[in-house]
GROMACS .gro file of C-alpha atoms in nm:
model
  201
    1MET     CA    1   5.473  -2.451  -0.054
    2PRO     CA    2   5.419  -2.357   0.281
    3GLY     CA    3   5.010  -2.112   0.271
    4HIS     CA    4   5.020  -2.067  -0.029
    5PHE     CA    5   4.883  -2.416  -0.332
    6GLU     CA    6   5.135  -2.511  -0.630
    7PRO     CA    7   5.050  -2.739  -0.985
    8LEU     CA    8   5.078  -3.107  -0.980
    9PRO     CA    9   5.254  -3.249  -1.240
   10GLY     CA   10   4.978  -3.332  -1.463
   11GLY     CA   11   4.746  -3.176  -1.278
   12GLY     CA   12   4.610  -3.094  -0.936
   13ALA     CA   13   4.803  -2.858  -0.679
   14ALA     CA   14   4.955  -2.926  -0.312
   15VAL     CA   15   5.033  -2.716  -0.048
   16ALA     CA   16   5.178  -2.799   0.341
   17LEU     CA   17   4.925  -2.700   0.558
   18ASP     CA   18   4.949  -2.710   0.964
   19ASP     CA   19   4.757  -2.872   1.235
   20VAL     CA   20   4.585  -2.567   1.326
   21GLU     CA   21   4.546  -2.453   0.939
   22ILE     CA   22   4.398  -2.815   0.933
   23SER     CA   23   4.123  -2.813   1.215
   24ILE     CA   24   4.064  -2.485   1.057
   25ILE     CA   25   3.969  -2.570   0.750
   26ARG     CA   26   3.764  -2.880   0.870
   27SER     CA   27   3.570  -2.718   1.085
   28LEU     CA   28   3.473  -2.397   0.904
   29ALA     CA   29   3.370  -2.665   0.634
   30VAL     CA   30   3.131  -2.864   0.888
   31GLN     CA   31   2.945  -2.486   1.012
   32LEU     CA   32   2.954  -2.514   0.596
   33LEU     CA   33   2.774  -2.816   0.584
   34GLU     CA   34   2.531  -2.715   0.898
   35LEU     CA   35   2.382  -2.439   0.738
   36ILE     CA   36   2.351  -2.553   0.472
   37GLY     CA   37   2.166  -2.860   0.541
   38PRO     CA   38   2.043  -3.191   0.499
   39GLY     CA   39   1.888  -3.118   0.169
   40PRO     CA   40   1.541  -3.251  -0.030
   41GLY     CA   41   1.574  -3.613  -0.024
   42ALA     CA   42   1.697  -3.614   0.310
   43ASP     CA   43   1.345  -3.708   0.482
   44ALA     CA   44   1.293  -3.913   0.147
   45PRO     CA   45   1.541  -4.203   0.182
   46ASP     CA   46   1.398  -4.423   0.078
   47ASP     CA   47   1.254  -4.266  -0.303
   48PRO     CA   48   1.546  -4.204  -0.536
   49LEU     CA   49   1.313  -3.993  -0.732
   50ALA     CA   50   1.176  -3.785  -0.448
   51GLU     CA   51   1.477  -3.561  -0.393
   52LEU     CA   52   1.545  -3.561  -0.809
   53PHE     CA   53   1.186  -3.416  -0.913
   54ALA     CA   54   1.187  -3.206  -0.573
   55GLU     CA   55   1.091  -2.806  -0.589
   56GLY     CA   56   1.306  -2.649  -0.392
   57PRO     CA   57   1.200  -2.250  -0.214
   58SER     CA   58   1.088  -1.974  -0.407
   59GLU     CA   59   1.182  -1.741  -0.119
   60PRO     CA   60   1.545  -1.597   0.019
   61PRO     CA   61   1.656  -1.730   0.273
   62SER     CA   62   1.579  -1.543   0.650
   63ASP     CA   63   1.999  -1.589   0.671
   64PRO     CA   64   2.224  -1.307   0.515
   65VAL     CA   65   2.539  -1.586   0.478
   66LEU     CA   66   2.286  -1.800   0.292
   67ARG     CA   67   2.106  -1.497   0.056
   68ARG     CA   68   2.462  -1.439  -0.021
   69LEU     CA   69   2.474  -1.773  -0.120
   70PHE     CA   70   2.244  -1.851  -0.287
   71PRO     CA   71   2.078  -1.475  -0.388
   72ASP     CA   72   1.826  -1.394  -0.613
   73ALA     CA   73   1.912  -1.408  -0.977
   74TYR     CA   74   1.687  -1.141  -1.098
   75GLY     CA   75   1.732  -0.761  -0.953
   76ASP     CA   76   2.086  -0.634  -0.816
   77PRO     CA   77   1.973  -0.563  -0.456
   78GLU     CA   78   2.187  -0.256  -0.438
   79LEU     CA   79   1.966  -0.033  -0.708
   80ALA     CA   80   1.622   0.009  -0.713
   81PRO     CA   81   1.386  -0.170  -0.927
   82ARG     CA   82   1.282   0.099  -1.193
   83SER     CA   83   0.877   0.154  -1.056
   84PRO     CA   84   0.647  -0.116  -0.840
   85ALA     CA   85   0.552  -0.315  -1.146
   86ASP     CA   86   0.965  -0.387  -1.232
   87ALA     CA   87   0.965  -0.502  -0.889
   88ASP     CA   88   0.723  -0.759  -0.898
   89GLN     CA   89   0.800  -0.913  -1.191
   90GLU     CA   90   1.181  -0.927  -1.088
   91ARG     CA   91   1.047  -1.132  -0.726
   92ALA     CA   92   0.840  -1.379  -0.961
   93HIS     CA   93   1.143  -1.436  -1.177
   94SER     CA   94   1.372  -1.451  -0.910
   95ALA     CA   95   1.149  -1.687  -0.701
   96GLU     CA   96   1.070  -1.878  -1.063
   97PHE     CA   97   1.450  -1.960  -1.077
   98ARG     CA   98   1.505  -2.053  -0.725
   99ARG     CA   99   1.257  -2.314  -0.741
  100TYR     CA  100   1.425  -2.505  -0.986
  101THR     CA  101   1.743  -2.430  -0.894
  102GLU     CA  102   1.893  -2.371  -0.511
  103ASN     CA  103   1.840  -2.800  -0.537
  104ASP     CA  104   2.056  -2.847  -0.780
  105LEU     CA  105   2.263  -2.567  -0.614
  106ARG     CA  106   2.300  -2.642  -0.254
  107THR     CA  107   2.398  -3.032  -0.412
  108GLY     CA  108   2.717  -2.876  -0.522
  109LYS     CA  109   2.758  -2.662  -0.261
  110ARG     CA  110   2.735  -2.932  -0.021
  111GLU     CA  111   2.930  -3.221  -0.220
  112ASN     CA  112   3.310  -2.909  -0.243
  113ALA     CA  113   3.235  -2.861   0.103
  114LEU     CA  114   3.266  -3.230   0.209
  115GLY     CA  115   3.475  -3.335  -0.048
  116VAL     CA  116   3.766  -2.997   0.116
  117ILE     CA  117   3.674  -3.260   0.486
  118ARG     CA  118   3.774  -3.622   0.243
  119SER     CA  119   4.102  -3.523   0.200
  120LEU     CA  120   4.197  -3.343   0.485
  121ASP     CA  121   4.011  -3.676   0.726
  122ALA     CA  122   4.279  -3.845   0.401
  123LEU     CA  123   4.559  -3.687   0.481
  124ALA     CA  124   4.936  -3.843   0.672
  125PRO     CA  125   5.102  -3.625   0.917
  126VAL     CA  126   5.477  -3.551   0.883
  127ASP     CA  127   5.650  -3.594   1.194
  128GLU     CA  128   5.765  -3.201   1.259
  129GLY     CA  129   5.352  -3.136   1.288
  130GLY     CA  130   5.132  -3.107   0.996
  131ALA     CA  131   5.073  -3.245   0.624
  132VAL     CA  132   5.119  -3.219   0.286
  133LEU     CA  133   4.779  -3.179   0.043
  134LYS     CA  134   4.749  -3.279  -0.241
  135LEU     CA  135   4.485  -3.190  -0.504
  136SER     CA  136   4.371  -3.400  -0.807
  137ALA     CA  137   4.222  -3.178  -1.122
  138GLN     CA  138   3.864  -3.254  -0.957
  139GLU     CA  139   3.922  -3.173  -0.640
  140SER     CA  140   4.161  -2.821  -0.660
  141ARG     CA  141   3.820  -2.732  -0.796
  142GLN     CA  142   3.537  -2.879  -0.561
  143TRP     CA  143   3.862  -2.700  -0.296
  144VAL     CA  144   3.801  -2.298  -0.526
  145GLY     CA  145   3.396  -2.360  -0.462
  146ALA     CA  146   3.424  -2.438  -0.047
  147LEU     CA  147   3.675  -2.173  -0.033
  148ASN     CA  148   3.453  -1.934  -0.232
  149ASP     CA  149   3.160  -2.015  -0.005
  150LEU     CA  150   3.342  -2.009   0.291
  151ARG     CA  151   3.484  -1.655   0.212
  152LEU     CA  152   3.106  -1.564   0.135
  153ALA     CA  153   2.960  -1.687   0.403
  154ILE     CA  154   3.260  -1.502   0.653
  155GLY     CA  155   3.245  -1.219   0.443
  156ALA     CA  156   2.832  -1.153   0.501
  157ARG     CA  157   2.926  -1.202   0.905
  158LEU     CA  158   3.164  -0.928   0.934
  159GLU     CA  159   2.917  -0.804   0.652
  160ILE     CA  160   3.193  -0.712   0.394
  161THR     CA  161   2.946  -0.569   0.057
  162GLU     CA  162   3.392  -0.397  -0.058
  163GLU     CA  163   3.705  -0.446  -0.075
  164GLU     CA  164   3.698  -0.132   0.142
  165ASP     CA  165   3.548  -0.302   0.370
  166THR     CA  166   3.783  -0.513   0.469
  167ASP     CA  167   4.068  -0.305   0.459
  168LEU     CA  168   3.913  -0.143   0.735
  169LEU     CA  169   3.821  -0.435   0.950
  170PHE     CA  170   4.171  -0.566   0.903
  171ARG     CA  171   4.347  -0.280   1.101
  172LEU     CA  172   4.108  -0.361   1.416
  173PRO     CA  173   4.254  -0.358   1.709
  174GLU     CA  174   4.434  -0.712   1.815
  175GLU     CA  175   4.101  -0.713   2.108
  176ASP     CA  176   3.837  -0.677   1.907
  177ALA     CA  177   3.623  -1.051   1.856
  178ARG     CA  178   3.569  -0.971   1.454
  179LYS     CA  179   3.959  -0.977   1.399
  180PRO     CA  180   3.979  -1.368   1.421
  181MET     CA  181   3.747  -1.376   1.090
  182VAL     CA  182   3.851  -1.125   0.899
  183LEU     CA  183   4.248  -1.266   0.959
  184ALA     CA  184   3.997  -1.608   0.840
  185TYR     CA  185   3.835  -1.484   0.541
  186LEU     CA  186   4.179  -1.285   0.489
  187TRP     CA  187   4.364  -1.635   0.481
  188LEU     CA  188   4.084  -1.767   0.272
  189GLY     CA  189   4.115  -1.573   0.007
  190GLY     CA  190   4.528  -1.577  -0.022
  191LEU     CA  191   4.468  -1.997  -0.012
  192GLN     CA  192   4.186  -1.985  -0.323
  193GLU     CA  193   4.380  -1.755  -0.505
  194THR     CA  194   4.685  -1.950  -0.528
  195LEU     CA  195   4.487  -2.225  -0.617
  196VAL     CA  196   4.269  -2.078  -0.900
  197THR     CA  197   4.632  -1.976  -1.054
  198THR     CA  198   4.691  -2.369  -1.031
  199LEU     CA  199   4.424  -2.402  -1.257
  200MET     CA  200   4.480  -2.156  -1.581
  201PRO     CA  201   4.611  -2.361  -1.835
   0.00000   0.00000   0.00000
């Protein structure tokens, strides 16, 4: 179980984490929450309808991490549009889609990150340090989403666009300032992969 998730009888998953691993995941989840923001209804908590009917932004975020977490729904950034008219149409469709979906996407990502923080905060430590994290099937799905978002965020900061980028970054010298982020990216990927496996029928 150390370092990877294993399935639990009846659904869910478990993994042994040491104190440093718990601290790293929790810190990253808190940073993700801060990056995503408080949500559209935060300014009007007394009006529950305000958030329900709030429209989201129509322009993509300026932060590269948020652009990775909330990409345009139309058009491939790697491919040039066929014509200026096609580019205008793709922007218009993306803006409309973003306006009506981004708030819900942000809410879901916040809930996933909060689920990670809550489950880590509820851990009972063991004598030799660390703890065994046991997740229900629902909590496992939240963790998969949060781990994916954390990897996307780190990948955006490292400018990872292809698998080859990861291989090159992994071979960075130890004194390179990016090395800890690369190791976290790879470690979270391993956790995510084994957790996804436990959810497969």
